[in-house]
Amino acid sequence: FIYFNEEWKTVVSICSLTILVSLLLSELYLSFSPKFNHNLAIEKRSEQAKLIEPRTKIEFINDLISNNVEAVPVIPPIIWRKSLDDINSNTTNYSKKNNIFPLSGISNKLTVNCNELGYWSTYNSDKHGFNNPNESYEVGLDVVTIGDSFTHGACVKEGEDIASQLRKLDLSALNFGYGGNGPLIELAILVDYATQYKPKNVLWFYHRGDIFDLFLELKNEILIKYLDENFSQNLINRQKEIDDFLIKYLEKEVSSFNNKSNIQKNNKKNSLNNFISFFKLSNIRKLFNLYDTKYLCLDYFCDQASQEEFSKIIKTAKSKTENWGGKFYFVYLPSWEEYTNNKPFIKNKKEIIKIVKKENINLIDFHDVLKNKKDPLNYFAFKLPNHYTSEGYNLVSKQIYSHINSDL
């Protein structure tokens, strides 16, 4: 550049400035589109629900209690494992100190889950702390569902989760899903709960982020023991202990559910992240599949060990199911991102499906149904990066029902 004459320097400078301004304007345009700007979509999903139901979870629970209704929040198993920023260190130590890693919530209580559709979804937990009517427990079960929040029933009304929809199709079903679960916690649930009921079919649900969950689960001293074929916490016979453990935790930590100082800190952090993201042209780079490496652990295998353990876990889950004469199904649930321009996970899906097919596991891909709909986003709450609507869960259930019947 320093060797150019003045005329060429002017031309190069003008062209460079034009390109830079064009890129920034394009990034600005994309940043105001939820389909491109994931952070904006996350903000909008929270705003939409709060416009209809402005109360926080703790405010909603307190209102229930003031009306003489006993209620508790969901207490997801993930809080007992370590997080990437070690924010869960206190709960992890609490679990370690008591030598227990609960895989469900408090039993036989009205449980408050989440708000994505303008109301706080609730359900009456069963005798083991899961989202089932107690009368659903019976000998000769047709189906057990195992997975994360999509399996759990977030964020729809009681009776609209996948297992409940299968019951409406005359299949006896139990829901052993819980928000935030990854493959290792799901294996633990199969060992400690599903093996006791020996259902004819086990539905193992997979959703974006499960591999990242596994990466963190493998760091937990109790969960890692489930890779030993003979290990079990025998949680199905320890519900009184689990309830006491969780109630003591709630009594100690309830004030943190509405900690406004933390909310303010998070808002400041989000604003800074958005500012940095803009000048890094993050949305433009997404269009050309150029992603920040810090997101790879969400959408790809974090390391070779995670990939190997994932393969081992689903192989073990299949083997245990087949040992009691059951059929094992791997159910792929597409995320909102699959139908927008945020698609870094496609490579991950291919790797996951490759492993599933290598292990000769029955595959059900809900994308096969959604891709044929006029607008797949209609089946996500407010068409934003939320969980499925009740209509979405109904579609999944019908697809599953069709597969199970065709395999008879």
Short mmCIF file of C-alpha atoms in Angstrom, two decimals:
data_model
loop_
_atom_site.label_atom_id
_atom_site.label_comp_id
_atom_site.label_asym_id
_atom_site.label_seq_id
_atom_site.Cartn_x
_atom_site.Cartn_y
_atom_site.Cartn_z
CA PHE A 1 0.00 0.00 0.00
CA ILE A 2 2.82 2.43 0.86
CA TYR A 3 4.23 1.92 -2.65
CA PHE A 4 1.00 3.00 -4.37
CA ASN A 5 0.72 6.46 -5.83
CA GLU A 6 -1.78 8.87 -4.31
CA GLU A 7 -4.49 8.07 -6.85
CA TRP A 8 -4.33 4.32 -6.15
CA LYS A 9 -4.21 4.89 -2.42
CA THR A 10 -7.44 6.88 -2.70
CA VAL A 11 -9.12 4.16 -4.78
CA VAL A 12 -8.06 1.38 -2.40
CA SER A 13 -9.12 3.39 0.65
CA ILE A 14 -12.56 4.16 -0.81
CA CYS A 15 -13.09 0.52 -1.85
CA SER A 16 -11.99 -0.75 1.57
CA LEU A 17 -14.22 1.72 3.37
CA THR A 18 -17.16 0.81 1.10
CA ILE A 19 -16.67 -2.91 1.79
CA LEU A 20 -16.36 -2.30 5.53
CA VAL A 21 -19.49 -0.13 5.68
CA SER A 22 -21.40 -2.65 3.56
CA LEU A 23 -20.40 -5.48 5.87
CA LEU A 24 -21.38 -3.52 8.97
CA LEU A 25 -24.74 -2.53 7.45
CA SER A 26 -25.38 -6.14 6.45
CA GLU A 27 -24.47 -7.31 9.94
CA LEU A 28 -26.77 -4.65 11.39
CA TYR A 29 -29.65 -5.87 9.20
CA LEU A 30 -29.07 -9.50 10.14
CA SER A 31 -28.73 -8.63 13.82
CA PHE A 32 -32.38 -7.48 13.85
CA SER A 33 -33.63 -10.77 12.41
CA PRO A 34 -34.30 -13.54 14.99
CA LYS A 35 -33.65 -16.14 12.30
CA PHE A 36 -30.07 -14.93 11.97
CA ASN A 37 -29.35 -13.40 15.39
CA HIS A 38 -29.74 -16.20 17.92
CA ASN A 39 -29.23 -13.88 20.89
CA LEU A 40 -32.11 -11.70 19.67
CA ALA A 41 -34.29 -14.78 19.24
CA ILE A 42 -33.52 -15.81 22.82
CA GLU A 43 -34.49 -12.35 24.08
CA LYS A 44 -37.72 -12.36 22.09
CA ARG A 45 -38.82 -15.76 23.36
CA SER A 46 -38.56 -14.52 26.94
CA GLU A 47 -40.40 -11.28 26.13
CA GLN A 48 -43.28 -13.03 24.36
CA ALA A 49 -44.08 -15.29 27.30
CA LYS A 50 -43.73 -12.47 29.85
CA LEU A 51 -46.21 -10.26 27.97
CA ILE A 52 -48.90 -12.79 28.85
CA GLU A 53 -47.60 -14.11 32.19
CA PRO A 54 -45.22 -11.57 33.77
CA ARG A 55 -44.65 -13.39 37.06
CA THR A 56 -41.32 -15.06 37.73
CA LYS A 57 -41.28 -18.70 38.72
CA ILE A 58 -40.77 -17.93 42.39
CA GLU A 59 -43.59 -15.34 42.32
CA PHE A 60 -45.91 -17.88 40.71
CA ILE A 61 -44.99 -20.54 43.29
CA ASN A 62 -45.47 -18.08 46.15
CA ASP A 63 -48.93 -17.21 44.82
CA LEU A 64 -49.82 -20.89 44.75
CA ILE A 65 -48.58 -21.35 48.31
CA SER A 66 -50.52 -18.30 49.50
CA ASN A 67 -53.62 -20.03 48.12
CA ASN A 68 -52.82 -23.14 50.17
CA VAL A 69 -51.47 -25.08 47.17
CA GLU A 70 -48.22 -26.91 47.88
CA ALA A 71 -45.88 -26.38 44.93
CA VAL A 72 -42.20 -26.85 44.15
CA PRO A 73 -40.02 -25.94 41.16
CA VAL A 74 -38.46 -28.53 38.88
CA ILE A 75 -35.01 -29.42 40.16
CA PRO A 76 -33.13 -30.75 37.12
CA PRO A 77 -30.38 -33.34 37.65
CA ILE A 78 -27.88 -31.14 35.78
CA ILE A 79 -27.47 -28.87 38.82
CA TRP A 80 -25.63 -31.70 40.61
CA ARG A 81 -23.00 -32.00 37.90
CA LYS A 82 -20.19 -29.51 37.22
CA SER A 83 -20.79 -26.70 34.74
CA LEU A 84 -18.28 -25.25 32.32
CA ASP A 85 -17.84 -22.07 34.42
CA ASP A 86 -18.12 -24.06 37.68
CA ILE A 87 -21.19 -22.03 38.70
CA ASN A 88 -22.68 -25.26 40.10
CA SER A 89 -19.78 -25.92 42.46
CA ASN A 90 -21.95 -25.55 45.61
CA THR A 91 -24.64 -27.95 44.41
CA THR A 92 -22.02 -30.38 43.09
CA ASN A 93 -20.34 -30.44 46.49
CA TYR A 94 -23.74 -30.84 48.21
CA SER A 95 -24.42 -33.90 46.07
CA LYS A 96 -20.94 -35.30 46.64
CA LYS A 97 -21.14 -34.73 50.42
CA ASN A 98 -24.43 -36.63 50.62
CA ASN A 99 -23.19 -39.32 48.22
CA ILE A 100 -26.29 -39.11 46.03
CA PHE A 101 -27.01 -37.82 42.53
CA PRO A 102 -30.81 -37.50 42.17
CA LEU A 103 -32.17 -38.17 38.69
CA SER A 104 -35.68 -36.82 39.30
CA GLY A 105 -37.57 -34.26 41.37
CA ILE A 106 -39.59 -34.23 44.58
CA SER A 107 -42.30 -36.88 44.54
CA ASN A 108 -46.07 -36.37 44.63
CA LYS A 109 -45.98 -32.56 44.45
CA LEU A 110 -47.42 -29.96 42.11
CA THR A 111 -44.27 -29.11 40.15
CA VAL A 112 -43.73 -25.84 38.30
CA ASN A 113 -41.74 -26.27 35.11
CA CYS A 114 -41.39 -23.38 32.63
CA ASN A 115 -43.10 -20.52 30.80
CA GLU A 116 -42.72 -20.29 27.02
CA LEU A 117 -46.35 -20.06 25.89
CA GLY A 118 -47.57 -17.39 28.29
CA TYR A 119 -48.35 -19.61 31.26
CA TRP A 120 -46.35 -21.54 33.82
CA SER A 121 -46.58 -25.20 32.88
CA THR A 122 -47.12 -27.49 35.84
CA TYR A 123 -47.62 -31.17 36.54
CA ASN A 124 -48.21 -33.42 39.52
CA SER A 125 -45.05 -35.45 40.00
CA ASP A 126 -45.37 -39.20 40.52
CA LYS A 127 -44.05 -41.44 43.29
CA HIS A 128 -40.54 -41.27 41.79
CA GLY A 129 -40.53 -37.53 41.06
CA PHE A 130 -41.18 -37.78 37.30
CA ASN A 131 -43.96 -36.34 35.13
CA ASN A 132 -46.46 -39.22 35.21
CA PRO A 133 -49.78 -40.10 36.81
CA ASN A 134 -49.04 -42.71 39.50
CA GLU A 135 -51.55 -45.06 37.91
CA SER A 136 -49.35 -45.24 34.78
CA TYR A 137 -46.99 -47.61 36.59
CA GLU A 138 -48.01 -51.12 35.61
CA VAL A 139 -46.61 -54.47 34.60
CA GLY A 140 -46.01 -55.02 30.89
CA LEU A 141 -45.44 -51.40 29.90
CA ASP A 142 -45.42 -50.64 26.18
CA VAL A 143 -43.08 -47.64 26.31
CA VAL A 144 -40.60 -45.76 28.49
CA THR A 145 -39.36 -42.39 27.24
CA ILE A 146 -35.90 -41.17 28.29
CA GLY A 147 -34.49 -37.77 27.37
CA ASP A 148 -34.16 -34.11 28.25
CA SER A 149 -36.67 -31.26 28.57
CA PHE A 150 -38.38 -32.14 25.27
CA THR A 151 -39.16 -35.55 26.74
CA HIS A 152 -39.93 -34.09 30.16
CA GLY A 153 -42.80 -32.03 28.71
CA ALA A 154 -41.44 -28.48 28.58
CA CYS A 155 -43.27 -26.14 28.41
CA VAL A 156 -46.79 -27.46 27.78
CA LYS A 157 -49.71 -28.33 30.02
CA GLU A 158 -49.92 -31.55 31.99
CA GLY A 159 -50.95 -34.41 29.73
CA GLU A 160 -49.44 -32.90 26.56
CA ASP A 161 -45.93 -34.38 26.82
CA ILE A 162 -44.91 -37.19 24.47
CA ALA A 163 -45.59 -40.05 26.89
CA SER A 164 -49.06 -38.65 27.67
CA GLN A 165 -49.82 -38.33 23.96
CA LEU A 166 -48.78 -41.98 23.50
CA ARG A 167 -51.20 -42.98 26.27
CA LYS A 168 -53.96 -41.29 24.28
CA LEU A 169 -53.01 -43.66 21.44
CA ASP A 170 -53.63 -46.62 23.78
CA LEU A 171 -49.99 -47.32 24.62
CA SER A 172 -49.04 -47.70 28.28
CA ALA A 173 -46.14 -45.29 28.74
CA LEU A 174 -43.88 -43.77 31.38
CA ASN A 175 -42.01 -40.48 31.08
CA PHE A 176 -38.51 -40.64 32.57
CA GLY A 177 -37.33 -37.42 30.93
CA TYR A 178 -36.00 -34.37 32.74
CA GLY A 179 -34.72 -30.98 31.61
CA GLY A 180 -31.00 -30.76 30.85
CA ASN A 181 -30.34 -34.48 30.77
CA GLY A 182 -27.50 -35.74 28.62
CA PRO A 183 -26.60 -39.29 27.51
CA LEU A 184 -24.86 -40.34 30.75
CA ILE A 185 -27.70 -39.17 33.01
CA GLU A 186 -30.10 -40.89 30.62
CA LEU A 187 -28.14 -44.14 30.95
CA ALA A 188 -28.31 -43.74 34.73
CA ILE A 189 -32.11 -43.34 34.50
CA LEU A 190 -32.39 -46.45 32.37
CA VAL A 191 -30.30 -48.40 34.92
CA ASP A 192 -32.01 -47.13 38.08
CA TYR A 193 -35.60 -46.91 36.82
CA ALA A 194 -36.38 -48.39 33.40
CA THR A 195 -34.74 -51.75 34.15
CA GLN A 196 -37.17 -52.19 37.06
CA TYR A 197 -40.20 -51.99 34.74
CA LYS A 198 -38.74 -53.69 31.64
CA PRO A 199 -40.90 -51.97 29.01
CA LYS A 200 -41.42 -53.48 25.58
CA ASN A 201 -39.91 -50.37 23.99
CA VAL A 202 -37.37 -47.81 25.19
CA LEU A 203 -37.44 -44.45 23.37
CA TRP A 204 -34.11 -42.66 23.77
CA PHE A 205 -34.52 -39.03 22.69
CA TYR A 206 -31.65 -36.94 21.35
CA HIS A 207 -31.65 -33.16 20.98
CA ARG A 208 -29.06 -30.53 20.11
CA GLY A 209 -26.69 -29.95 23.02
CA ASP A 210 -26.78 -33.50 24.37
CA ILE A 211 -23.13 -34.01 23.44
CA PHE A 212 -22.10 -30.91 25.36
CA ASP A 213 -24.10 -32.26 28.32
CA LEU A 214 -22.19 -35.53 28.04
CA PHE A 215 -18.87 -33.66 28.04
CA LEU A 216 -19.77 -32.22 31.46
CA GLU A 217 -21.44 -35.36 32.79
CA LEU A 218 -18.25 -37.34 32.26
CA LYS A 219 -16.56 -35.08 34.82
CA ASN A 220 -18.92 -36.09 37.64
CA GLU A 221 -17.57 -38.64 40.11
CA ILE A 222 -20.91 -40.38 40.64
CA LEU A 223 -22.22 -40.33 37.06
CA ILE A 224 -18.98 -41.72 35.63
CA LYS A 225 -19.56 -44.89 37.65
CA TYR A 226 -22.55 -45.72 35.44
CA LEU A 227 -20.07 -46.64 32.70
CA ASP A 228 -19.42 -49.67 34.91
CA GLU A 229 -22.04 -52.19 33.82
CA ASN A 230 -22.80 -53.28 37.40
CA PHE A 231 -23.14 -49.86 39.05
CA SER A 232 -26.44 -48.45 40.34
CA GLN A 233 -27.46 -45.91 43.00
CA ASN A 234 -30.66 -47.92 43.54
CA LEU A 235 -32.57 -44.62 43.45
CA ILE A 236 -35.90 -46.27 42.79
CA ASN A 237 -35.85 -47.47 46.41
CA ARG A 238 -34.47 -44.24 47.90
CA GLN A 239 -37.25 -41.72 47.16
CA LYS A 240 -37.68 -40.66 50.80
CA GLU A 241 -33.96 -39.89 50.93
CA ILE A 242 -34.18 -38.06 47.60
CA ASP A 243 -37.14 -35.95 48.76
CA ASP A 244 -35.37 -35.00 52.00
CA PHE A 245 -32.22 -34.12 50.05
CA LEU A 246 -34.09 -31.92 47.56
CA ILE A 247 -36.30 -30.21 50.16
CA LYS A 248 -33.25 -29.26 52.24
CA TYR A 249 -31.64 -27.89 49.10
CA LEU A 250 -34.72 -25.79 48.31
CA GLU A 251 -34.92 -24.40 51.84
CA LYS A 252 -31.32 -23.30 51.56
CA GLU A 253 -31.35 -21.95 48.03
CA VAL A 254 -34.87 -20.62 47.44
CA SER A 255 -33.76 -16.99 47.68
CA SER A 256 -31.45 -17.44 44.68
CA PHE A 257 -34.35 -18.22 42.32
CA ASN A 258 -35.15 -14.51 42.12
CA ASN A 259 -31.71 -13.00 42.67
CA LYS A 260 -31.99 -9.66 40.88
CA SER A 261 -28.30 -8.82 41.22
CA ASN A 262 -27.46 -11.93 39.19
CA ILE A 263 -30.06 -10.95 36.59
CA GLN A 264 -28.49 -7.50 36.28
CA LYS A 265 -25.03 -9.02 35.89
CA ASN A 266 -26.30 -11.37 33.19
CA ASN A 267 -27.96 -8.49 31.32
CA LYS A 268 -24.69 -6.53 31.33
CA LYS A 269 -22.81 -9.59 30.14
CA ASN A 270 -25.32 -10.17 27.33
CA SER A 271 -25.04 -6.55 26.19
CA LEU A 272 -21.25 -6.82 26.04
CA ASN A 273 -21.47 -10.11 24.14
CA ASN A 274 -23.87 -8.59 21.61
CA PHE A 275 -21.52 -5.62 21.09
CA ILE A 276 -18.53 -7.88 20.52
CA SER A 277 -20.57 -10.20 18.29
CA PHE A 278 -21.57 -7.28 16.04
CA PHE A 279 -18.02 -6.17 15.31
CA LYS A 280 -16.93 -9.76 14.77
CA LEU A 281 -19.57 -9.96 12.01
CA SER A 282 -20.90 -13.12 13.63
CA ASN A 283 -24.16 -13.25 11.68
CA ILE A 284 -22.48 -12.78 8.31
CA ARG A 285 -19.99 -15.53 9.12
CA LYS A 286 -22.87 -17.84 9.98
CA LEU A 287 -24.15 -17.42 6.43
CA PHE A 288 -20.89 -18.84 5.13
CA ASN A 289 -20.53 -21.57 7.77
CA LEU A 290 -17.67 -19.76 9.49
CA TYR A 291 -18.30 -20.33 13.21
CA ASP A 292 -16.54 -19.37 16.39
CA THR A 293 -14.67 -22.37 17.79
CA LYS A 294 -16.15 -21.69 21.23
CA TYR A 295 -19.49 -22.98 19.91
CA LEU A 296 -18.09 -26.22 18.54
CA CYS A 297 -18.63 -28.04 21.82
CA LEU A 298 -22.36 -27.40 21.56
CA ASP A 299 -22.73 -28.54 17.99
CA TYR A 300 -19.93 -31.07 17.58
CA PHE A 301 -18.19 -33.62 19.77
CA CYS A 302 -16.10 -31.73 22.30
CA ASP A 303 -13.30 -34.27 22.11
CA GLN A 304 -12.56 -37.80 20.99
CA ALA A 305 -13.38 -39.18 24.43
CA SER A 306 -16.92 -37.74 24.26
CA GLN A 307 -17.51 -39.39 20.91
CA GLU A 308 -16.23 -42.75 22.12
CA GLU A 309 -18.25 -42.61 25.34
CA PHE A 310 -21.42 -41.59 23.47
CA SER A 311 -21.07 -44.64 21.27
CA LYS A 312 -20.44 -46.83 24.29
CA ILE A 313 -23.41 -45.40 26.20
CA ILE A 314 -26.06 -45.96 23.53
CA LYS A 315 -24.62 -49.40 22.79
CA THR A 316 -24.92 -50.25 26.50
CA ALA A 317 -28.45 -48.83 26.66
CA LYS A 318 -29.49 -50.92 23.68
CA SER A 319 -27.90 -54.04 25.15
CA LYS A 320 -29.61 -53.62 28.53
CA THR A 321 -32.97 -53.10 26.81
CA GLU A 322 -32.57 -56.17 24.63
CA ASN A 323 -31.50 -58.25 27.64
CA TRP A 324 -35.03 -58.04 29.04
CA GLY A 325 -36.54 -58.58 25.58
CA GLY A 326 -37.30 -54.94 24.77
CA LYS A 327 -36.69 -52.88 21.62
CA PHE A 328 -34.48 -49.82 21.71
CA TYR A 329 -35.24 -46.74 19.58
CA PHE A 330 -33.09 -43.65 19.07
CA VAL A 331 -35.36 -40.64 18.44
CA TYR A 332 -33.78 -37.56 16.86
CA LEU A 333 -35.59 -34.31 17.74
CA PRO A 334 -34.62 -31.36 15.50
CA SER A 335 -34.14 -27.97 17.09
CA TRP A 336 -35.45 -24.59 15.98
CA GLU A 337 -32.04 -23.86 14.46
CA GLU A 338 -32.52 -26.58 11.88
CA TYR A 339 -35.20 -24.47 10.19
CA THR A 340 -33.41 -21.13 10.35
CA ASN A 341 -29.99 -19.99 9.25
CA ASN A 342 -28.23 -21.12 12.41
CA LYS A 343 -27.03 -24.53 11.23
CA PRO A 344 -23.62 -25.41 12.66
CA PHE A 345 -24.98 -28.68 14.02
CA ILE A 346 -25.69 -30.44 10.69
CA LYS A 347 -22.27 -32.10 10.68
CA ASN A 348 -22.88 -33.23 14.25
CA LYS A 349 -26.21 -34.79 13.28
CA LYS A 350 -24.52 -36.78 10.53
CA GLU A 351 -21.91 -38.06 12.98
CA ILE A 352 -24.59 -38.99 15.53
CA ILE A 353 -26.73 -40.84 12.96
CA LYS A 354 -23.63 -42.63 11.66
CA ILE A 355 -22.91 -43.98 15.16
CA VAL A 356 -26.56 -44.99 15.65
CA LYS A 357 -26.62 -46.89 12.36
CA LYS A 358 -23.26 -48.51 13.07
CA GLU A 359 -24.72 -49.95 16.29
CA ASN A 360 -27.75 -51.18 14.31
CA ILE A 361 -30.15 -49.13 16.44
CA ASN A 362 -33.71 -48.39 15.34
CA LEU A 363 -33.85 -44.73 14.25
CA ILE A 364 -36.81 -42.35 14.32
CA ASP A 365 -36.04 -38.89 12.90
CA PHE A 366 -38.71 -36.29 13.64
CA HIS A 367 -37.16 -34.09 10.95
CA ASP A 368 -38.65 -36.51 8.41
CA VAL A 369 -42.07 -35.25 9.53
CA LEU A 370 -41.33 -31.56 10.12
CA LYS A 371 -39.52 -31.01 6.82
CA ASN A 372 -42.75 -31.78 4.96
CA LYS A 373 -44.74 -29.15 6.86
CA LYS A 374 -45.40 -25.78 5.21
CA ASP A 375 -43.71 -23.97 8.10
CA PRO A 376 -41.94 -26.22 10.64
CA LEU A 377 -41.46 -23.23 12.95
CA ASN A 378 -45.20 -23.34 13.70
CA TYR A 379 -44.46 -26.30 15.96
CA PHE A 380 -42.10 -24.28 18.19
CA ALA A 381 -43.58 -21.95 20.81
CA PHE A 382 -44.05 -18.49 19.21
CA LYS A 383 -41.95 -19.77 16.26
CA LEU A 384 -38.85 -18.98 18.33
CA PRO A 385 -36.02 -21.17 19.73
CA ASN A 386 -38.32 -22.74 22.28
CA HIS A 387 -39.61 -26.24 22.94
CA TYR A 388 -42.33 -27.78 20.80
CA THR A 389 -45.95 -26.81 21.16
CA SER A 390 -48.49 -29.46 22.15
CA GLU A 391 -49.14 -29.90 18.41
CA GLY A 392 -45.45 -30.59 17.91
CA TYR A 393 -45.37 -33.20 20.65
CA ASN A 394 -48.51 -34.73 19.13
CA LEU A 395 -46.77 -35.11 15.77
CA VAL A 396 -43.78 -36.80 17.42
CA SER A 397 -46.08 -39.20 19.25
CA LYS A 398 -47.93 -40.17 16.09
CA GLN A 399 -44.65 -40.82 14.26
CA ILE A 400 -43.43 -42.99 17.15
CA TYR A 401 -46.73 -44.87 17.29
CA SER A 402 -46.50 -45.59 13.58
CA HIS A 403 -42.93 -46.92 13.90
CA ILE A 404 -43.72 -49.15 16.87
CA ASN A 405 -46.77 -50.62 15.15
CA SER A 406 -44.88 -51.26 11.92
CA ASP A 407 -42.19 -53.15 13.88
CA LEU A 408 -44.67 -55.53 15.53
#
